mmCIF file of C-alpha atoms and ligand atoms in Angstrom:
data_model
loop_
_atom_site.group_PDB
_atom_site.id
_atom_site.type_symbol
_atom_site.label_atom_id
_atom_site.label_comp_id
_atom_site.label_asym_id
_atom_site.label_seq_id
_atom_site.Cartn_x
_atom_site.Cartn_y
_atom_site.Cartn_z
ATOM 1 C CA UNK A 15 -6.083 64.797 55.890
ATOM 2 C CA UNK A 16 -3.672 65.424 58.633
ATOM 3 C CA UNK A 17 0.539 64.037 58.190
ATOM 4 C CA UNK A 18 2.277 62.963 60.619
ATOM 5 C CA UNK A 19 5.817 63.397 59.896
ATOM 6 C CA UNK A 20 8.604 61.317 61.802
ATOM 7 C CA UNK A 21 11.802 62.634 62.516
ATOM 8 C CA UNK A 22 12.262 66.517 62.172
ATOM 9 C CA UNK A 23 15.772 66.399 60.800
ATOM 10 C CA UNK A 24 16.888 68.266 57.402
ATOM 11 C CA UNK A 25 14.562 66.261 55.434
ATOM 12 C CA UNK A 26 11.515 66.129 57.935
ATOM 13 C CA UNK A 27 11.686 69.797 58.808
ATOM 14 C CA UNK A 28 11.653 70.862 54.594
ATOM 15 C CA UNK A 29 9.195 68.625 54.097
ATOM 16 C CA UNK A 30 6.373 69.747 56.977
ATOM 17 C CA UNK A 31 7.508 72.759 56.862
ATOM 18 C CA UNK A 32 6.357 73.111 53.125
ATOM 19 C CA UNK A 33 2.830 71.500 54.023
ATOM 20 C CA UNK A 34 2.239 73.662 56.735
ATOM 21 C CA UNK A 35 3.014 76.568 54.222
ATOM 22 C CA UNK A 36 0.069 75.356 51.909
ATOM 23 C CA UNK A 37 -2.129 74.640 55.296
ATOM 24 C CA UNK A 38 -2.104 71.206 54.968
ATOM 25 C CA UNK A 39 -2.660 70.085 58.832
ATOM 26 C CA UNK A 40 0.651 68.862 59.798
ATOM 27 C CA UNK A 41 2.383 66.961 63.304
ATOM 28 C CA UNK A 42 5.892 66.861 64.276
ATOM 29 C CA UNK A 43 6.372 62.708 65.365
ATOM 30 C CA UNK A 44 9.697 63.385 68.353
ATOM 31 C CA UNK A 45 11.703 60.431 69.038
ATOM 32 C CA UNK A 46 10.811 61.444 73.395
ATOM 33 C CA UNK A 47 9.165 63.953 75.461
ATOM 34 C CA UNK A 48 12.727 65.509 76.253
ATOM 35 C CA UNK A 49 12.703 66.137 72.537
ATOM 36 C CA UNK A 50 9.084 67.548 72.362
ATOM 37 C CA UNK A 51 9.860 69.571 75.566
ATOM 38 C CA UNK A 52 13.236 71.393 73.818
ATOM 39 C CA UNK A 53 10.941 71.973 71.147
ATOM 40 C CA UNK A 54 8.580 73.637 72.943
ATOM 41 C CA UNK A 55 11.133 75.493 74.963
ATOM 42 C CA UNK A 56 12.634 76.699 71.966
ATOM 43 C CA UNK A 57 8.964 78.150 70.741
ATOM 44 C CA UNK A 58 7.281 74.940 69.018
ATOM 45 C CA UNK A 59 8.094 76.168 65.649
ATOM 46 C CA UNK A 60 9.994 75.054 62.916
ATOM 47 C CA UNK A 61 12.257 77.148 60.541
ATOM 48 C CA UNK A 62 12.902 76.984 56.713
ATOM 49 C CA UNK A 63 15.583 78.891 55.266
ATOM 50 C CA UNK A 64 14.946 79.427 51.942
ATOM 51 C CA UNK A 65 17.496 82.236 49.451
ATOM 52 C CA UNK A 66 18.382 83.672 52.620
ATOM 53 C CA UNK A 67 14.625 83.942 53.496
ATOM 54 C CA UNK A 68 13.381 82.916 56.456
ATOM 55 C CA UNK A 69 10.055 81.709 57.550
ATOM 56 C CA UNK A 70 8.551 80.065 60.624
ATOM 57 C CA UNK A 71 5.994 77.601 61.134
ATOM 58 C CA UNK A 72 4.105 76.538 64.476
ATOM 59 C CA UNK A 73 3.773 72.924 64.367
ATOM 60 C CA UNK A 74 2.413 70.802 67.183
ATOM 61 C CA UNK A 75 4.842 67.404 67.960
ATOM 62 C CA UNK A 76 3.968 64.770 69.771
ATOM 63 C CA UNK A 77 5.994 61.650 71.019
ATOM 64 C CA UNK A 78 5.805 58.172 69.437
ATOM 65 C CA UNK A 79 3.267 57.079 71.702
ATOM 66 C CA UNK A 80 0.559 59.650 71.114
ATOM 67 C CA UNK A 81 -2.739 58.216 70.865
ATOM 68 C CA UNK A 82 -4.012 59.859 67.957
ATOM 69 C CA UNK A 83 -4.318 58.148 64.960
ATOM 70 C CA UNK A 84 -2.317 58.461 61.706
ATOM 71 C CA UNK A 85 -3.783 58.117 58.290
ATOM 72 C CA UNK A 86 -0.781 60.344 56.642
ATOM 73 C CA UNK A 87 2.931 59.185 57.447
ATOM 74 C CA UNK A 88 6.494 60.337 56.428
ATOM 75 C CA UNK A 89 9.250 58.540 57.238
ATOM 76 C CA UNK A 90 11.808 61.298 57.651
ATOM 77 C CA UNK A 91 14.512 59.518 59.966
ATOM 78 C CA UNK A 92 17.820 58.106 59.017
ATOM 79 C CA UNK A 93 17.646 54.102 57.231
ATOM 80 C CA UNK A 94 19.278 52.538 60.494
ATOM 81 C CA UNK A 95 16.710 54.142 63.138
ATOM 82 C CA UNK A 96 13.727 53.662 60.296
ATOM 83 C CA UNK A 97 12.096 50.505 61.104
ATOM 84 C CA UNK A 98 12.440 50.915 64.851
ATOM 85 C CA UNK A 99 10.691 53.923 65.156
ATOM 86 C CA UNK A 100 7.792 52.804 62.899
ATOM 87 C CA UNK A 101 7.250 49.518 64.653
ATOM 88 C CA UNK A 102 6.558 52.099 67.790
ATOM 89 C CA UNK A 103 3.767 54.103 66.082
ATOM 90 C CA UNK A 104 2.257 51.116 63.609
ATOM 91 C CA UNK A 105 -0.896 50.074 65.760
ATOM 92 C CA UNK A 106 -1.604 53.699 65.038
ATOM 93 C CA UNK A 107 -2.093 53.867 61.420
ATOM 94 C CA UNK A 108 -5.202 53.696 59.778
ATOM 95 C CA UNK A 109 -6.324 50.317 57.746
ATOM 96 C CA UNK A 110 -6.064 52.688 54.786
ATOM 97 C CA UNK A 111 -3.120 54.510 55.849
ATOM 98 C CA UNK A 112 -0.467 55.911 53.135
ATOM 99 C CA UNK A 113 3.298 55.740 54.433
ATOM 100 C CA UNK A 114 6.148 57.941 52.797
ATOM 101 C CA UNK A 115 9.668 56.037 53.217
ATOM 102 C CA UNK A 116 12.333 59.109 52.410
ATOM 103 C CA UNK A 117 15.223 57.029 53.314
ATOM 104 C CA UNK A 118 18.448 56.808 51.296
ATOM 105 C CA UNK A 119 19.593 53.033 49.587
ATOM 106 C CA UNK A 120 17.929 49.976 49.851
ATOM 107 C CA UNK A 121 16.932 47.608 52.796
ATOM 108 C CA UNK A 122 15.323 50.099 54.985
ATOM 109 C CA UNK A 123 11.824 50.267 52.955
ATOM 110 C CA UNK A 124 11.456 46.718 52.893
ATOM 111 C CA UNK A 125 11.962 46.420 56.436
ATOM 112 C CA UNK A 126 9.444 49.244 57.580
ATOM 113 C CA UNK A 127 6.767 47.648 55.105
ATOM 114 C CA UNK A 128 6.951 44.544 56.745
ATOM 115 C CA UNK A 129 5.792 46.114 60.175
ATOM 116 C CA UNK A 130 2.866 47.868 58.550
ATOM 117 C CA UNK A 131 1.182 45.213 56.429
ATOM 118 C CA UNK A 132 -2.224 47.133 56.611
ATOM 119 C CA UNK A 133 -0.434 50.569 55.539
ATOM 120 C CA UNK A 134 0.484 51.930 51.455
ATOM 121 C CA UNK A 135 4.003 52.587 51.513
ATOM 122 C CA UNK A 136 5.201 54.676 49.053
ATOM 123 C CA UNK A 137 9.149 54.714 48.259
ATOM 124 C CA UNK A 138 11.064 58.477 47.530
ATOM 125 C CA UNK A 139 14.293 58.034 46.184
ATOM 126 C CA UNK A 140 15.598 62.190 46.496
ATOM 127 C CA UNK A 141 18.406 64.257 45.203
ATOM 128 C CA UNK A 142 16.873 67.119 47.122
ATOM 129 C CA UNK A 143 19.356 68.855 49.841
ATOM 130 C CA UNK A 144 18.671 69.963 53.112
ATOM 131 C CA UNK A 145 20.621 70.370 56.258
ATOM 132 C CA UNK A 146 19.910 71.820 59.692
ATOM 133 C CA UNK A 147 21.451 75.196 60.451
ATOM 134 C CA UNK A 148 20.634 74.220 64.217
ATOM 135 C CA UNK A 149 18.067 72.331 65.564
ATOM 136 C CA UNK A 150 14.904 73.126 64.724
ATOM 137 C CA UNK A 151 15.866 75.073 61.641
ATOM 138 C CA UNK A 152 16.306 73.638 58.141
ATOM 139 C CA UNK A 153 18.206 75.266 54.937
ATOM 140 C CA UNK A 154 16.721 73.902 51.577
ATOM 141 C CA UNK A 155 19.863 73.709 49.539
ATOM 142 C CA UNK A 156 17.844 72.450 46.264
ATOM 143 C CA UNK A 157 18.319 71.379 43.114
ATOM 144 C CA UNK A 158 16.334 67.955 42.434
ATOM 145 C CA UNK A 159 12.981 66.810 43.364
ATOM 146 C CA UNK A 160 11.854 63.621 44.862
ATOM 147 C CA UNK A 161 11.166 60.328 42.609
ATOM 148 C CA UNK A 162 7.504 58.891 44.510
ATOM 149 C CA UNK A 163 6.737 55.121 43.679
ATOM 150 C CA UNK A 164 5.368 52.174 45.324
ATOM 151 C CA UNK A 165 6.408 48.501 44.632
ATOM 152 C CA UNK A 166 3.280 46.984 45.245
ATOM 153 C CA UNK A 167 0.581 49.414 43.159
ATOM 154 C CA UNK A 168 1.277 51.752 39.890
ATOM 155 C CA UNK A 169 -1.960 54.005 40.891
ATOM 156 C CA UNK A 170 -1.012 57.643 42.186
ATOM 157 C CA UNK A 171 -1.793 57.719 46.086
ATOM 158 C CA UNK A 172 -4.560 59.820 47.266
ATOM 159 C CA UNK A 173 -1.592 62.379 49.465
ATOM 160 C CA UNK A 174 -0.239 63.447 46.362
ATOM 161 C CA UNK A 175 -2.732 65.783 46.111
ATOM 162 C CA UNK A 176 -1.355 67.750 49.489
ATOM 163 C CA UNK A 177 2.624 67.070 47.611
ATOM 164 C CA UNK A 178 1.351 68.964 44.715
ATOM 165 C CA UNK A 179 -0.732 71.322 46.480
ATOM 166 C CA UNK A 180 2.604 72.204 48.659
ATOM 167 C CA UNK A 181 4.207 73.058 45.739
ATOM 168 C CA UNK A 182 6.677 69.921 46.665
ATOM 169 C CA UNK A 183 8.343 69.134 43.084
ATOM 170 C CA UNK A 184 8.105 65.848 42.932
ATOM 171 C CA UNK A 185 7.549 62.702 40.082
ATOM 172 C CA UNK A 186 5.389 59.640 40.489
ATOM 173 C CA UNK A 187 6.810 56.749 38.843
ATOM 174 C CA UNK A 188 5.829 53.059 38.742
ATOM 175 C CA UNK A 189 9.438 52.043 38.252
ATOM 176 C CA UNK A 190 10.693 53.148 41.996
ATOM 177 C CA UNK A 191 13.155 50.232 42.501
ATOM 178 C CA UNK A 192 15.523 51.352 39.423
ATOM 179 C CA UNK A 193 15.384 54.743 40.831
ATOM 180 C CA UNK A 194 16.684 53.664 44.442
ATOM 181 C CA UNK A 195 18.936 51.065 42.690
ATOM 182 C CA UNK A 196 20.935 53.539 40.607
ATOM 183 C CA UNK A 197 21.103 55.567 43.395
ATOM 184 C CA UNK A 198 22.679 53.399 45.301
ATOM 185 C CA UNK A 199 25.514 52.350 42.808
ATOM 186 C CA UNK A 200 25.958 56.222 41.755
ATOM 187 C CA UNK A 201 26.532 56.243 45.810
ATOM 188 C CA UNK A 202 28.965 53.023 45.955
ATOM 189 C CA UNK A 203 30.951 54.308 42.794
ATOM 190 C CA UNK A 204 31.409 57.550 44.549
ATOM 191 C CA UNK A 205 30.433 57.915 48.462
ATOM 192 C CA UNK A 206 33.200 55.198 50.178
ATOM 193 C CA UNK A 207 36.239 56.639 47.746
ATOM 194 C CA UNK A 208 35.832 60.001 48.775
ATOM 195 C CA UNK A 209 35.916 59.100 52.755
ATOM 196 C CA UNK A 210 38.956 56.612 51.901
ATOM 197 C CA UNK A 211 41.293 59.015 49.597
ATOM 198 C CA UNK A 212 40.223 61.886 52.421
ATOM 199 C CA UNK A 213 39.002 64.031 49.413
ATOM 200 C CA UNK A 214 35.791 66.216 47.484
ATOM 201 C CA UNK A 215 34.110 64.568 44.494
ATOM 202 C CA UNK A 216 36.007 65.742 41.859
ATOM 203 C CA UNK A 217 39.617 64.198 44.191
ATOM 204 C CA UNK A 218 37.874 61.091 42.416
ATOM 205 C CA UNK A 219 39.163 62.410 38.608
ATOM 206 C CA UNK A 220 42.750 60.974 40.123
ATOM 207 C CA UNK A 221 41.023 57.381 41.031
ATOM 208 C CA UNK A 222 39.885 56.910 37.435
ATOM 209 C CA UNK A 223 40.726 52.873 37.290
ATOM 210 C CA UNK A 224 39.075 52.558 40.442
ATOM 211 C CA UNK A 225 36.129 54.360 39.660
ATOM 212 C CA UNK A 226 36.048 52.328 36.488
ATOM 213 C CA UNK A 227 36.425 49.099 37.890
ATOM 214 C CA UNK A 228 33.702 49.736 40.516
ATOM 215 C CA UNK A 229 30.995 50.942 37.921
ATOM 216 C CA UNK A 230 31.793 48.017 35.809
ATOM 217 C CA UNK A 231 31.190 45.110 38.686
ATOM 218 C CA UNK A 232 27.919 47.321 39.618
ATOM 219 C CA UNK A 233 26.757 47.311 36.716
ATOM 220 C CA UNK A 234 27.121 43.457 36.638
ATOM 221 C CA UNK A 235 25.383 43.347 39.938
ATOM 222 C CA UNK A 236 21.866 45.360 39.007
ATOM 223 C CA UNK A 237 21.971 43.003 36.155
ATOM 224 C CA UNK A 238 21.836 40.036 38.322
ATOM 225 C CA UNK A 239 19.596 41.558 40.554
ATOM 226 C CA UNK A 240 17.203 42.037 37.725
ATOM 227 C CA UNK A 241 17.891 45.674 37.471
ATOM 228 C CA UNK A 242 19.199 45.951 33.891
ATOM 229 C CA UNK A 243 18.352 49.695 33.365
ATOM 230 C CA UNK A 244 19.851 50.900 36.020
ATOM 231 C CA UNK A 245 22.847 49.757 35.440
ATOM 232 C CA UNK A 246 23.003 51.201 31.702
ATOM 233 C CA UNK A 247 25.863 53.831 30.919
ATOM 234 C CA UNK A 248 26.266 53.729 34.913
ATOM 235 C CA UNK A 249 30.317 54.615 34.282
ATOM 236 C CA UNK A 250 29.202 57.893 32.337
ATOM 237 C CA UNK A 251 26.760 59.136 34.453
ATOM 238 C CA UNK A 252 29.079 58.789 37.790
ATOM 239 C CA UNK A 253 31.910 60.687 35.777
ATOM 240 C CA UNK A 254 28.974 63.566 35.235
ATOM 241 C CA UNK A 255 28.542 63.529 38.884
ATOM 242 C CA UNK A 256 31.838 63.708 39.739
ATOM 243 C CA UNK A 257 32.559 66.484 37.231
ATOM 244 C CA UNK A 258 29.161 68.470 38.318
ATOM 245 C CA UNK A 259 29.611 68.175 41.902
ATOM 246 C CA UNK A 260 33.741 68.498 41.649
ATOM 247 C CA UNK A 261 33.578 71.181 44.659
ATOM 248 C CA UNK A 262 31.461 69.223 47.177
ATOM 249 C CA UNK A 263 31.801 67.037 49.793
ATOM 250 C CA UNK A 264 29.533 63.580 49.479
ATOM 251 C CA UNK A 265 27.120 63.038 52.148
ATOM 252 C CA UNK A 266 28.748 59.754 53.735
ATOM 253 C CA UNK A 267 32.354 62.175 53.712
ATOM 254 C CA UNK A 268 29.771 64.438 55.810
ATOM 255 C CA UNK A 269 28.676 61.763 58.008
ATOM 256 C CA UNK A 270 32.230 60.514 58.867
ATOM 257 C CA UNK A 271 34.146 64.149 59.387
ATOM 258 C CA UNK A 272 31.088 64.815 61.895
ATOM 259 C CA UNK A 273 31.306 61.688 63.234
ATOM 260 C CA UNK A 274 27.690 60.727 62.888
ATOM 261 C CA UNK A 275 26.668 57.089 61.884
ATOM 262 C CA UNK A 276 26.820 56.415 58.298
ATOM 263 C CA UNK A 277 24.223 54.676 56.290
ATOM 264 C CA UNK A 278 26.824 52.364 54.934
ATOM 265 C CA UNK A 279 24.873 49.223 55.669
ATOM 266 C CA UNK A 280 21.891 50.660 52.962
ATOM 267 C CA UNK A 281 24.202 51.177 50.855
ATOM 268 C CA UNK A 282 27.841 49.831 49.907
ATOM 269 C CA UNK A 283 26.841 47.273 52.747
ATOM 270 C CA UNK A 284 23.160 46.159 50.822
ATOM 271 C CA UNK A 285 25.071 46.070 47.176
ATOM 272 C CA UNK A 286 27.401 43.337 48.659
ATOM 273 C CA UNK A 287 25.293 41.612 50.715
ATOM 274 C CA UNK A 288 23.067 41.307 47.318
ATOM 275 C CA UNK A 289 26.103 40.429 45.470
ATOM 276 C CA UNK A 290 26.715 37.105 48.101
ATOM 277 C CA UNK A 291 23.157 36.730 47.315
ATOM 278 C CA UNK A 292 22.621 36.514 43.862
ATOM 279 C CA UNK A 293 25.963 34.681 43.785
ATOM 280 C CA UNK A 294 27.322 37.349 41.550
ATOM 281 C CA UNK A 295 31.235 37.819 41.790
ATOM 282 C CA UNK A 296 32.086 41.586 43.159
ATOM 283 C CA UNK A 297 35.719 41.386 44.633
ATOM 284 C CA UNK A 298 36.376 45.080 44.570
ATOM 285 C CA UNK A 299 32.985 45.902 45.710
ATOM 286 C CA UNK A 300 33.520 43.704 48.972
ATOM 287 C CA UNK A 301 37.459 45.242 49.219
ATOM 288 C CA UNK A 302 35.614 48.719 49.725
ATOM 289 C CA UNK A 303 33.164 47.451 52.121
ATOM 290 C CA UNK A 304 36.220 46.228 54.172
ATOM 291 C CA UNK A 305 38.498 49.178 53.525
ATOM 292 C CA UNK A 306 36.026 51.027 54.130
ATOM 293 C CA UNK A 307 34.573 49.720 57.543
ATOM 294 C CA UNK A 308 38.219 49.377 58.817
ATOM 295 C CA UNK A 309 38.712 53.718 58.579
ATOM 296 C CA UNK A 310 35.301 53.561 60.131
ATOM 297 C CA UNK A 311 36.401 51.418 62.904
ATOM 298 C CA UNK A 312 40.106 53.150 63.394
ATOM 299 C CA UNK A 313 38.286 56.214 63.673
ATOM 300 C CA UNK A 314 36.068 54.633 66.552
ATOM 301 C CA UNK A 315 32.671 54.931 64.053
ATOM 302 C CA UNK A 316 30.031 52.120 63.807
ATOM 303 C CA UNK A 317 30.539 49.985 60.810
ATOM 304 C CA UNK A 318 27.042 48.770 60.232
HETATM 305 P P1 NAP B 23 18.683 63.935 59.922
HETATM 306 O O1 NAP B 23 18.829 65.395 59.655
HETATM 307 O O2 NAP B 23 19.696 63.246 60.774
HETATM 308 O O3 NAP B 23 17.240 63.724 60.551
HETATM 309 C C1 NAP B 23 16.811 62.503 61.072
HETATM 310 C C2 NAP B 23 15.826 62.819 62.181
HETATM 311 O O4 NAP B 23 15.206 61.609 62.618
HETATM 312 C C3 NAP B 23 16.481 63.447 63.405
HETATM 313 O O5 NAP B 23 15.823 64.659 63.687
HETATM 314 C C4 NAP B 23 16.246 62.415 64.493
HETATM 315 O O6 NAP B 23 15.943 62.966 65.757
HETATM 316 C C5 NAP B 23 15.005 61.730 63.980
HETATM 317 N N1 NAP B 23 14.778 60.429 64.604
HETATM 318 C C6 NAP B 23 15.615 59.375 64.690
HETATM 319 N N2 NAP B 23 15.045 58.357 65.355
HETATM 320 C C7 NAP B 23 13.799 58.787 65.693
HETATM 321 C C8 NAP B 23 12.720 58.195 66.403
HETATM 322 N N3 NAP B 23 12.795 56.961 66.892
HETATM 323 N N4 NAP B 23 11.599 58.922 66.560
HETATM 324 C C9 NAP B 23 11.499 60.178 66.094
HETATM 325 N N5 NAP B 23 12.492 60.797 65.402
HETATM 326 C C10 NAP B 23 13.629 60.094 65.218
HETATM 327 O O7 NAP B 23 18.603 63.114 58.569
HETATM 328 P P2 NAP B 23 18.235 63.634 57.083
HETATM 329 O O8 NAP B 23 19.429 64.283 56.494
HETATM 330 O O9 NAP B 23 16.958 64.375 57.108
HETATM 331 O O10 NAP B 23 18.070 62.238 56.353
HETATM 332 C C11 NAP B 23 16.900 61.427 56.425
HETATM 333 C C12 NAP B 23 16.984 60.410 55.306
HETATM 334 O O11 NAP B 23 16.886 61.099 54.059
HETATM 335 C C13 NAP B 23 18.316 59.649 55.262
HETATM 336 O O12 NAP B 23 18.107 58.332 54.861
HETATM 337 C C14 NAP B 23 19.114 60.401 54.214
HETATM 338 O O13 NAP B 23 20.090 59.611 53.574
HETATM 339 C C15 NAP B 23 18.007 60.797 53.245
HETATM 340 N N6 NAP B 23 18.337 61.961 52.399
HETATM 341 C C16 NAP B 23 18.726 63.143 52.974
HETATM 342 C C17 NAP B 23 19.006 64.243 52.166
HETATM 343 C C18 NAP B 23 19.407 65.578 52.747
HETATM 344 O O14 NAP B 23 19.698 66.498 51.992
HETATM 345 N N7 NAP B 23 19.440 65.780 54.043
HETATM 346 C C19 NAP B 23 18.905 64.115 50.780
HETATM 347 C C20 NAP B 23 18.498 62.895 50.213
HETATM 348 C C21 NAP B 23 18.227 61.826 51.056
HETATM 349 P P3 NAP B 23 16.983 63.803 66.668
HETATM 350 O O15 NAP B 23 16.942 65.197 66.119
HETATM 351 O O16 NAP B 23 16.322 63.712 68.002
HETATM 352 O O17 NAP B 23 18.294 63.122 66.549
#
């Protein structure tokens, strides 16, 4: 069947880039005609750079408000612009359509879901990297593979078969929400620090009460939330990712020294707002939010 894949970004490109590799019929989904006339201009191709290979793809794109229908969907644009663009294409999806949702933390998912009631949406939690060299061309930095699960029904959808065809590495689970839940407190225990103390993963090694005081109120929060293993040995597994990924910059560190939007509200934003919900004390957590959204706002960056 053909996908329809929204947003070609570092994520969107590796990912139709990879079906149209296996010849699974694929559509670019542009956010405007300027943006389907640059890439048309610029050949109507998209690049993946893979071990300093190169390879090329044509791939037709389309705006928003194409007519033709959509019985394959990935949701390949950033949490905030998510729902927005989906409510655009919904009255094109099939009664039986299956929706991908590749966005990072929690809120987004639920949202989107909500304006496709007749579609299957399936939740990816990734620790695949990507990132554009330019536009229109996408380096697959590796190492991970998607997590695929949906909320709602255990059974495997049918557009796995195209993900495994694809050669997409990728795991179906039934269990999605602790995925995207420990996800997001790996990202709260590490992500907002870094952009505060102006420094690389492994700066965090000097923050050690910090860190530790963090992971323990997150861990109290997935337990209120009902997410009891994710939070289990959360404080040893963010010291592994500090120590493994010492040399790199986190993505939200990316996002602020480019000065692109974070995803803050998915994220450190959705943890607290849980916390006020589930009436589950998280001082420090909400200290980071405002620390945090204060260097956002002195530096003249959205907070939400
Ligand atoms: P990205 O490179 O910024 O790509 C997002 C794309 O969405 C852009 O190309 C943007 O178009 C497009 N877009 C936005 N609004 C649109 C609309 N209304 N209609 C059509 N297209 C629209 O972002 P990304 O890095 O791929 O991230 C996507 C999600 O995956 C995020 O939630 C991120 O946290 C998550 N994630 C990313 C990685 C990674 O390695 N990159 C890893 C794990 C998770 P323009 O080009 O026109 O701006």
């Amino acid at each position: 069947a053909l996908w329809h894949v929204l947003g070609a970004g570092s994520l969107g490109s590796l990912w139709a880039t990879r079906l149209a590799r296996a010849n699974v019929p694929v559509r670019l989904v542009l956010r405007d005609a300027a943006r389907v006339a640059a890439y048309e201009a610029a050949g109507g191709c998209l690049t993946l750079i893979e071990n300093d290979a190169s390879r090329s793809f044509p791939i037709p794109a389309q705006t928003l408000d194409d007519q033709v229908p959509i019985a394959r969907l990935l949701v390949a644009c950033k949490a905030y612009d998510a729902e927005q663009a989906v409510a655009q294409l919904a009255h094109r999806l099939n009664a039986d359509a299956e929706v991908i949702l590749l966005q990072n933390g929690l809120g987004s998912q639920d949202a989107v879901a909500a304006q496709v009631p007749h579609a299957r949406c399936v939740f990816a939690s990734s620790t695949e990297g990507a990132f554009r060299k330019a536009d229109w061309q996408v380096v697959f930095a590796g190492h991970g593979f998607p997590w695929l699960g949906s909320v709602t029904d255990p059974a495997p959808p049918s557009l796995l078969e195209d993900v495994r065809a694809s050669a997409i590495p990728h795991e179906w689970t039934p269990d999605i929400l602790t995925r995207l839940w420990r996800k997001l407190a790996l990202n709260c225990a590490i992500n907002p620090l870094t952009v505060l103390y102006d420094c690389r993963n492994g700066g965090l090694l000097d923050h050690h009460c910090e860190v530790a005081t963090l992971c323990a109120e997150l861990a109290d929060l997935l337990r209120c939330c009902g997410q009891p293993a994710a939070a289990e040995d959360l404080h040893s597994e963010v010291l592994r990712v500090i120590k493994a990924t010492a040399a790199n910059y986190s993505s939200m560190y990316q996002d602020v020294a480019h000065r692109r939007r974070t995803e803050i509200s998915y994220l450190l934003g959705y943890a607290c707002a849980a916390a006020a919900r589930h009436r589950c004390p998280a001082p420090h957590l909400l200290q980071l939010q405002t620390r945090l959204a204060t260097l956002l706002a002195s530096k003249g960056l959205r907070t939400d």
